[in-house]
Amino acid sequence: MPGGHVTTPFGRRPMTLALVQRQLDVDGIRPGKTVDKWKVFRDVAEARELLGLQDRGIAVLDALLTFYPENKLRQDGQLVVFPSNTQLALRAHGMAGATLRRHLGFLVEAGIIIRRDSANGKRYIRKDRAGDIEAAFGFDLSPLLMRAEELAGLAQQVAAARAAFRQAKESLTICRRDIRKLISAAIEEGAPGDWIAIEDAYVALVAKLPRTPRLADVNSLLAEMEALREMILNLLKNSVKAGNISSKGAQNEQHIHSSKPQTSNELEPAFETKPEAKPADIQKRESGNSRVFPLGLVLKACPEVINYGPDGAIGSWRDLMAAAIVVRSMLGISPSAYQEACEILGAENAASLMACILERAGHISSPGGYLRSLTDKARRGEFSIGPMLMALLRARGETLRLVV
């Protein structure tokens, strides 16, 4: 392994004091030290962002390591590899020459490899008469051996940061779900409180999350979300203690779930029940994973749908479902898109969503695509119909007291 001297780059590439220091540092590698080249490669790949490297730079390093014949980098071994750019580009999956040279430069700047340039810039080894290597010119892999522990520490740091970010995002997702469902439950069951203002506060918090958030962004938003959730829970606890929560919402929900529409030719496939289906299966298909809002609230938020009910009126969930089928056809939404919404959201909520889409039809260019998008979000737990109903109520200047 070359040591005890410093070589300067060939051609126009400048020499820096940092390059001098790196070449001197490799002389201090502990005698007899060895490291698995692929282990240290994985550490570099994991810590690439901290090292200022890109994926293509990692591909170039991978190719360089294939020219080193052993699996272990050894302090007493020959750690200079000398492939031509053509050979190196082939092993780097056909990388363009200019791209290859650029990322070799990045590896040098990051202190992962050292250039050992010959007088004419060619890469080769020269042996003496005994066959021993007298000089080697190419790329020195000694920094990988020297920095093995440091690179492992950087890789662990990145892995820990990734785990912390994943945990913070999971906690934020759960907190957002809790807040949405608590607000919906409070509205549905008539808990006292300014729930529209609370919903606005929640929406404002969600809007603060950047498109590509960092850990600090997620932790900051999580702290605010947890404070909002705690405030909501305190409001609900106080309402429970004071006996102010009505059982009307629960009664309505029970009535809705027990009033299943009968099979009819006028209904979509999602509303048909197979003879062998058990009551629990039917209820799950009709109510989905979302809470069902009171019919009066839906009609107050979406009065346009009333015109499409039987005889121009809607007096039951069955009437709303029949109206939703007419609206679906009128807006050009395919039966399959509506059936999928029924399966994910439940029959009542799917019909309510159709009423919402009708109410905003003038602002939606593709109602079918919009329905499928909301259905996909609902499948991932990212959509609830409650905020949409509240927004329509606010747009009409209505208050919750009129519909609870």
mmCIF file of N, CA, C and O in Angstrom, residues 188-260:
data_model
loop_
_atom_site.group_PDB
_atom_site.id
_atom_site.type_symbol
_atom_site.label_atom_id
_atom_site.label_comp_id
_atom_site.label_asym_id
_atom_site.label_seq_id
_atom_site.Cartn_x
_atom_site.Cartn_y
_atom_site.Cartn_z
ATOM 1 N N GLU A 188 -71.730 14.717 15.740
ATOM 2 C CA GLU A 188 -72.856 13.808 15.545
ATOM 3 C C GLU A 188 -73.695 13.666 16.806
ATOM 4 O O GLU A 188 -74.928 13.591 16.747
ATOM 5 N N GLU A 189 -73.041 13.629 17.957
ATOM 6 C CA GLU A 189 -73.764 13.383 19.207
ATOM 7 C C GLU A 189 -74.096 14.655 19.964
ATOM 8 O O GLU A 189 -74.553 14.607 21.104
ATOM 9 N N GLY A 190 -73.850 15.816 19.350
ATOM 10 C CA GLY A 190 -74.309 17.072 19.920
ATOM 11 C C GLY A 190 -73.556 17.542 21.133
ATOM 12 O O GLY A 190 -74.135 18.195 22.012
ATOM 13 N N ALA A 191 -72.272 17.248 21.231
ATOM 14 C CA ALA A 191 -71.479 17.728 22.363
ATOM 15 C C ALA A 191 -71.336 19.243 22.268
ATOM 16 O O ALA A 191 -71.091 19.778 21.193
ATOM 17 N N PRO A 192 -71.487 19.968 23.384
ATOM 18 C CA PRO A 192 -71.352 21.424 23.344
ATOM 19 C C PRO A 192 -69.924 21.831 23.014
ATOM 20 O O PRO A 192 -68.962 21.194 23.442
ATOM 21 N N GLY A 193 -69.767 22.873 22.233
ATOM 22 C CA GLY A 193 -68.452 23.358 21.855
ATOM 23 C C GLY A 193 -68.479 23.936 20.452
ATOM 24 O O GLY A 193 -69.351 23.603 19.650
ATOM 25 N N ASP A 194 -67.526 24.797 20.175
ATOM 26 C CA ASP A 194 -67.435 25.405 18.847
ATOM 27 C C ASP A 194 -66.622 24.477 17.950
ATOM 28 O O ASP A 194 -65.438 24.696 17.676
ATOM 29 N N TRP A 195 -67.276 23.414 17.467
ATOM 30 C CA TRP A 195 -66.560 22.375 16.728
ATOM 31 C C TRP A 195 -66.145 22.823 15.341
ATOM 32 O O TRP A 195 -65.172 22.304 14.784
ATOM 33 N N ILE A 196 -66.843 23.798 14.775
ATOM 34 C CA ILE A 196 -66.415 24.335 13.488
ATOM 35 C C ILE A 196 -65.076 25.049 13.641
ATOM 36 O O ILE A 196 -64.164 24.892 12.820
ATOM 37 N N ALA A 197 -64.926 25.825 14.713
ATOM 38 C CA ALA A 197 -63.653 26.515 14.959
ATOM 39 C C ALA A 197 -62.540 25.512 15.234
ATOM 40 O O ALA A 197 -61.395 25.691 14.795
ATOM 41 N N ILE A 198 -62.875 24.453 15.947
ATOM 42 C CA ILE A 198 -61.879 23.419 16.231
ATOM 43 C C ILE A 198 -61.468 22.718 14.948
ATOM 44 O O ILE A 198 -60.285 22.431 14.724
ATOM 45 N N GLU A 199 -62.451 22.443 14.075
ATOM 46 C CA GLU A 199 -62.136 21.826 12.789
ATOM 47 C C GLU A 199 -61.253 22.744 11.952
ATOM 48 O O GLU A 199 -60.299 22.300 11.305
ATOM 49 N N ASP A 200 -61.540 24.066 11.984
ATOM 50 C CA ASP A 200 -60.706 25.026 11.255
ATOM 51 C C ASP A 200 -59.280 25.022 11.792
ATOM 52 O O ASP A 200 -58.316 25.129 11.027
ATOM 53 N N ALA A 201 -59.152 24.925 13.118
ATOM 54 C CA ALA A 201 -57.813 24.887 13.727
ATOM 55 C C ALA A 201 -57.057 23.641 13.283
ATOM 56 O O ALA A 201 -55.857 23.698 12.990
ATOM 57 N N TYR A 202 -57.767 22.535 13.203
ATOM 58 C CA TYR A 202 -57.133 21.284 12.751
ATOM 59 C C TYR A 202 -56.667 21.404 11.305
ATOM 60 O O TYR A 202 -55.538 21.035 10.969
ATOM 61 N N VAL A 203 -57.539 21.932 10.430
ATOM 62 C CA VAL A 203 -57.179 22.090 9.016
ATOM 63 C C VAL A 203 -55.974 23.012 8.874
ATOM 64 O O VAL A 203 -55.077 22.773 8.054
ATOM 65 N N ALA A 204 -55.928 24.081 9.675
ATOM 66 C CA ALA A 204 -54.793 25.011 9.616
ATOM 67 C C ALA A 204 -53.492 24.322 10.029
ATOM 68 O O ALA A 204 -52.430 24.577 9.446
ATOM 69 N N LEU A 205 -53.570 23.441 11.018
ATOM 70 C CA LEU A 205 -52.370 22.716 11.432
ATOM 71 C C LEU A 205 -51.888 21.777 10.332
ATOM 72 O O LEU A 205 -50.694 21.701 10.055
ATOM 73 N N VAL A 206 -52.807 21.054 9.711
ATOM 74 C CA VAL A 206 -52.432 20.129 8.645
ATOM 75 C C VAL A 206 -51.761 20.880 7.494
ATOM 76 O O VAL A 206 -50.788 20.394 6.902
ATOM 77 N N ALA A 207 -52.241 22.088 7.202
ATOM 78 C CA ALA A 207 -51.691 22.871 6.092
ATOM 79 C C ALA A 207 -50.250 23.312 6.364
ATOM 80 O O ALA A 207 -49.522 23.662 5.427
ATOM 81 N N LYS A 208 -49.813 23.269 7.608
ATOM 82 C CA LYS A 208 -48.459 23.705 7.954
ATOM 83 C C LYS A 208 -47.404 22.658 7.598
ATOM 84 O O LYS A 208 -46.215 22.973 7.569
ATOM 85 N N LEU A 209 -47.811 21.418 7.356
ATOM 86 C CA LEU A 209 -46.843 20.356 7.079
ATOM 87 C C LEU A 209 -46.283 20.525 5.662
ATOM 88 O O LEU A 209 -47.029 20.514 4.698
ATOM 89 N N PRO A 210 -44.965 20.672 5.502
ATOM 90 C CA PRO A 210 -44.372 20.833 4.167
ATOM 91 C C PRO A 210 -44.572 19.579 3.315
ATOM 92 O O PRO A 210 -44.827 18.495 3.836
ATOM 93 N N ARG A 211 -44.431 19.746 2.017
ATOM 94 C CA ARG A 211 -44.574 18.613 1.110
ATOM 95 C C ARG A 211 -43.506 17.559 1.392
ATOM 96 O O ARG A 211 -43.771 16.353 1.318
ATOM 97 N N THR A 212 -42.286 18.002 1.711
ATOM 98 C CA THR A 212 -41.206 17.084 2.074
ATOM 99 C C THR A 212 -40.737 17.443 3.484
ATOM 100 O O THR A 212 -39.768 18.191 3.662
ATOM 101 N N PRO A 213 -41.423 16.945 4.499
ATOM 102 C CA PRO A 213 -41.111 17.366 5.863
ATOM 103 C C PRO A 213 -39.829 16.744 6.393
ATOM 104 O O PRO A 213 -39.427 15.654 5.997
ATOM 105 N N ARG A 214 -39.184 17.460 7.306
ATOM 106 C CA ARG A 214 -38.055 16.934 8.051
ATOM 107 C C ARG A 214 -38.546 16.459 9.412
ATOM 108 O O ARG A 214 -39.695 16.701 9.791
ATOM 109 N N LEU A 215 -37.658 15.797 10.142
ATOM 110 C CA LEU A 215 -38.042 15.291 11.458
ATOM 111 C C LEU A 215 -38.485 16.428 12.368
ATOM 112 O O LEU A 215 -39.473 16.294 13.101
ATOM 113 N N ALA A 216 -37.779 17.552 12.316
ATOM 114 C CA ALA A 216 -38.142 18.695 13.170
ATOM 115 C C ALA A 216 -39.541 19.210 12.820
ATOM 116 O O ALA A 216 -40.306 19.590 13.723
ATOM 117 N N ASP A 217 -39.882 19.214 11.516
ATOM 118 C CA ASP A 217 -41.213 19.670 11.101
ATOM 119 C C ASP A 217 -42.299 18.745 11.653
ATOM 120 O O ASP A 217 -43.328 19.208 12.168
ATOM 121 N N VAL A 218 -42.064 17.431 11.548
ATOM 122 C CA VAL A 218 -43.060 16.470 12.017
ATOM 123 C C VAL A 218 -43.213 16.553 13.529
ATOM 124 O O VAL A 218 -44.335 16.547 14.061
ATOM 125 N N ASN A 219 -42.097 16.648 14.264
ATOM 126 C CA ASN A 219 -42.167 16.721 15.732
ATOM 127 C C ASN A 219 -42.875 17.989 16.190
ATOM 128 O O ASN A 219 -43.647 17.967 17.151
ATOM 129 N N SER A 220 -42.602 19.096 15.502
ATOM 130 C CA SER A 220 -43.251 20.362 15.873
ATOM 131 C C SER A 220 -44.767 20.279 15.660
ATOM 132 O O SER A 220 -45.553 20.669 16.531
ATOM 133 N N LEU A 221 -45.172 19.753 14.490
ATOM 134 C CA LEU A 221 -46.601 19.625 14.211
ATOM 135 C C LEU A 221 -47.249 18.612 15.146
ATOM 136 O O LEU A 221 -48.387 18.808 15.596
ATOM 137 N N LEU A 222 -46.540 17.535 15.457
ATOM 138 C CA LEU A 222 -47.082 16.521 16.363
ATOM 139 C C LEU A 222 -47.380 17.115 17.733
ATOM 140 O O LEU A 222 -48.419 16.821 18.337
ATOM 141 N N ALA A 223 -46.482 17.966 18.226
ATOM 142 C CA ALA A 223 -46.708 18.592 19.535
ATOM 143 C C ALA A 223 -47.978 19.449 19.512
ATOM 144 O O ALA A 223 -48.783 19.422 20.456
ATOM 145 N N GLU A 224 -48.194 20.201 18.425
ATOM 146 C CA GLU A 224 -49.389 21.035 18.318
ATOM 147 C C GLU A 224 -50.642 20.176 18.171
ATOM 148 O O GLU A 224 -51.698 20.497 18.740
ATOM 149 N N MET A 225 -50.534 19.093 17.385
ATOM 150 C CA MET A 225 -51.673 18.195 17.212
ATOM 151 C C MET A 225 -52.048 17.523 18.531
ATOM 152 O O MET A 225 -53.237 17.379 18.856
ATOM 153 N N GLU A 226 -51.059 17.100 19.288
ATOM 154 C CA GLU A 226 -51.330 16.453 20.575
ATOM 155 C C GLU A 226 -51.999 17.426 21.540
ATOM 156 O O GLU A 226 -52.879 17.042 22.309
ATOM 157 N N ALA A 227 -51.589 18.702 21.494
ATOM 158 C CA ALA A 227 -52.227 19.710 22.348
ATOM 159 C C ALA A 227 -53.695 19.900 21.951
ATOM 160 O O ALA A 227 -54.575 20.024 22.812
ATOM 161 N N LEU A 228 -53.960 19.906 20.618
ATOM 162 C CA LEU A 228 -55.341 20.040 20.158
ATOM 163 C C LEU A 228 -56.159 18.822 20.558
ATOM 164 O O LEU A 228 -57.316 18.953 21.001
ATOM 165 N N ARG A 229 -55.588 17.629 20.423
ATOM 166 C CA ARG A 229 -56.302 16.416 20.830
ATOM 167 C C ARG A 229 -56.610 16.433 22.322
ATOM 168 O O ARG A 229 -57.718 16.056 22.745
ATOM 169 N N GLU A 230 -55.662 16.893 23.121
ATOM 170 C CA GLU A 230 -55.877 16.965 24.569
ATOM 171 C C GLU A 230 -57.004 17.944 24.895
ATOM 172 O O GLU A 230 -57.843 17.683 25.777
ATOM 173 N N MET A 231 -57.064 19.068 24.178
ATOM 174 C CA MET A 231 -58.133 20.036 24.409
ATOM 175 C C MET A 231 -59.493 19.429 24.059
ATOM 176 O O MET A 231 -60.480 19.596 24.793
ATOM 177 N N ILE A 232 -59.555 18.706 22.924
ATOM 178 C CA ILE A 232 -60.807 18.073 22.518
ATOM 179 C C ILE A 232 -61.245 17.045 23.553
ATOM 180 O O ILE A 232 -62.423 16.978 23.938
ATOM 181 N N LEU A 233 -60.317 16.231 24.026
ATOM 182 C CA LEU A 233 -60.641 15.214 25.031
ATOM 183 C C LEU A 233 -61.144 15.849 26.317
ATOM 184 O O LEU A 233 -62.085 15.347 26.945
ATOM 185 N N ASN A 234 -60.533 16.968 26.720
ATOM 186 C CA ASN A 234 -60.992 17.652 27.935
ATOM 187 C C ASN A 234 -62.415 18.177 27.765
ATOM 188 O O ASN A 234 -63.234 18.091 28.696
ATOM 189 N N LEU A 235 -62.710 18.718 26.554
ATOM 190 C CA LEU A 235 -64.075 19.187 26.296
ATOM 191 C C LEU A 235 -65.074 18.042 26.386
ATOM 192 O O LEU A 235 -66.152 18.176 26.990
ATOM 193 N N LEU A 236 -64.711 16.915 25.795
ATOM 194 C CA LEU A 236 -65.625 15.775 25.811
ATOM 195 C C LEU A 236 -65.754 15.185 27.214
ATOM 196 O O LEU A 236 -66.842 14.762 27.615
ATOM 197 N N LYS A 237 -64.660 15.146 27.978
ATOM 198 C CA LYS A 237 -64.731 14.647 29.345
ATOM 199 C C LYS A 237 -65.652 15.509 30.197
ATOM 200 O O LYS A 237 -66.466 15.008 30.982
ATOM 201 N N ASN A 238 -65.508 16.817 30.032
ATOM 202 C CA ASN A 238 -66.370 17.727 30.799
ATOM 203 C C ASN A 238 -67.833 17.565 30.405
ATOM 204 O O ASN A 238 -68.734 17.642 31.252
ATOM 205 N N SER A 239 -68.085 17.338 29.109
ATOM 206 C CA SER A 239 -69.469 17.141 28.660
ATOM 207 C C SER A 239 -70.053 15.858 29.223
ATOM 208 O O SER A 239 -71.219 15.806 29.615
ATOM 209 N N VAL A 240 -69.230 14.799 29.274
ATOM 210 C CA VAL A 240 -69.698 13.533 29.826
ATOM 211 C C VAL A 240 -70.026 13.690 31.314
ATOM 212 O O VAL A 240 -71.060 13.218 31.798
ATOM 213 N N LYS A 241 -69.145 14.372 32.045
ATOM 214 C CA LYS A 241 -69.376 14.560 33.477
ATOM 215 C C LYS A 241 -70.632 15.382 33.732
ATOM 216 O O LYS A 241 -71.372 15.138 34.692
ATOM 217 N N ALA A 242 -70.853 16.397 32.863
ATOM 218 C CA ALA A 242 -72.019 17.261 33.051
ATOM 219 C C ALA A 242 -73.289 16.645 32.492
ATOM 220 O O ALA A 242 -74.379 17.206 32.650
ATOM 221 N N GLY A 243 -73.184 15.499 31.807
ATOM 222 C CA GLY A 243 -74.356 14.844 31.232
ATOM 223 C C GLY A 243 -74.945 15.591 30.071
ATOM 224 O O GLY A 243 -76.151 15.518 29.819
ATOM 225 N N ASN A 244 -74.092 16.338 29.314
ATOM 226 C CA ASN A 244 -74.601 17.173 28.225
ATOM 227 C C ASN A 244 -74.624 16.462 26.874
ATOM 228 O O ASN A 244 -75.118 16.995 25.892
ATOM 229 N N ILE A 245 -74.054 15.260 26.797
ATOM 230 C CA ILE A 245 -74.042 14.558 25.521
ATOM 231 C C ILE A 245 -75.321 13.754 25.372
ATOM 232 O O ILE A 245 -75.649 12.926 26.206
ATOM 233 N N SER A 246 -76.043 14.041 24.307
ATOM 234 C CA SER A 246 -77.297 13.349 24.059
ATOM 235 C C SER A 246 -77.042 11.990 23.439
ATOM 236 O O SER A 246 -76.049 11.778 22.760
ATOM 237 N N SER A 247 -77.961 11.076 23.685
ATOM 238 C CA SER A 247 -77.865 9.758 23.053
ATOM 239 C C SER A 247 -78.555 9.737 21.700
ATOM 240 O O SER A 247 -78.665 8.704 21.070
ATOM 241 N N LYS A 248 -78.975 10.925 21.251
ATOM 242 C CA LYS A 248 -79.698 10.992 19.990
ATOM 243 C C LYS A 248 -78.867 10.470 18.828
ATOM 244 O O LYS A 248 -79.339 9.752 17.967
ATOM 245 N N GLY A 249 -77.549 10.847 18.827
ATOM 246 C CA GLY A 249 -76.685 10.399 17.734
ATOM 247 C C GLY A 249 -76.591 8.896 17.698
ATOM 248 O O GLY A 249 -76.669 8.274 16.654
ATOM 249 N N ALA A 250 -76.437 8.269 18.880
ATOM 250 C CA ALA A 250 -76.327 6.811 18.915
ATOM 251 C C ALA A 250 -77.615 6.158 18.474
ATOM 252 O O ALA A 250 -77.620 5.142 17.788
ATOM 253 N N GLN A 251 -78.752 6.767 18.873
ATOM 254 C CA GLN A 251 -80.044 6.214 18.468
ATOM 255 C C GLN A 251 -80.214 6.308 16.962
ATOM 256 O O GLN A 251 -80.678 5.371 16.310
ATOM 257 N N ASN A 252 -79.817 7.473 16.402
ATOM 258 C CA ASN A 252 -79.927 7.632 14.959
ATOM 259 C C ASN A 252 -79.053 6.627 14.231
ATOM 260 O O ASN A 252 -79.451 6.051 13.233
ATOM 261 N N GLU A 253 -77.836 6.424 14.775
ATOM 262 C CA GLU A 253 -76.928 5.489 14.139
ATOM 263 C C GLU A 253 -77.510 4.082 14.167
ATOM 264 O O GLU A 253 -77.449 3.345 13.199
ATOM 265 N N GLN A 254 -78.110 3.711 15.312
ATOM 266 C CA GLN A 254 -78.696 2.380 15.418
ATOM 267 C C GLN A 254 -79.847 2.222 14.439
ATOM 268 O O GLN A 254 -80.005 1.196 13.795
ATOM 269 N N HIS A 255 -80.653 3.266 14.321
ATOM 270 C CA HIS A 255 -81.780 3.225 13.400
ATOM 271 C C HIS A 255 -81.295 3.090 11.951
ATOM 272 O O HIS A 255 -81.821 2.298 11.180
ATOM 273 N N ILE A 256 -80.228 3.855 11.628
ATOM 274 C CA ILE A 256 -79.703 3.821 10.266
ATOM 275 C C ILE A 256 -79.193 2.434 9.923
ATOM 276 O O ILE A 256 -79.464 1.885 8.872
ATOM 277 N N HIS A 257 -78.453 1.837 10.842
ATOM 278 C CA HIS A 257 -77.848 0.540 10.561
ATOM 279 C C HIS A 257 -78.876 -0.588 10.521
ATOM 280 O O HIS A 257 -78.629 -1.629 9.966
ATOM 281 N N SER A 258 -80.028 -0.362 11.142
ATOM 282 C CA SER A 258 -81.027 -1.426 11.144
ATOM 283 C C SER A 258 -82.021 -1.288 10.000
ATOM 284 O O SER A 258 -82.780 -2.195 9.731
ATOM 285 N N SER A 259 -82.009 -0.118 9.341
ATOM 286 C CA SER A 259 -82.961 0.103 8.252
ATOM 287 C C SER A 259 -82.285 -0.171 6.926
ATOM 288 O O SER A 259 -81.985 0.734 6.165
ATOM 289 N N LYS A 260 -82.006 -1.419 6.640
ATOM 290 C CA LYS A 260 -81.306 -1.805 5.417
ATOM 291 C C LYS A 260 -82.277 -1.800 4.252
ATOM 292 O O LYS A 260 -83.384 -2.310 4.348
#
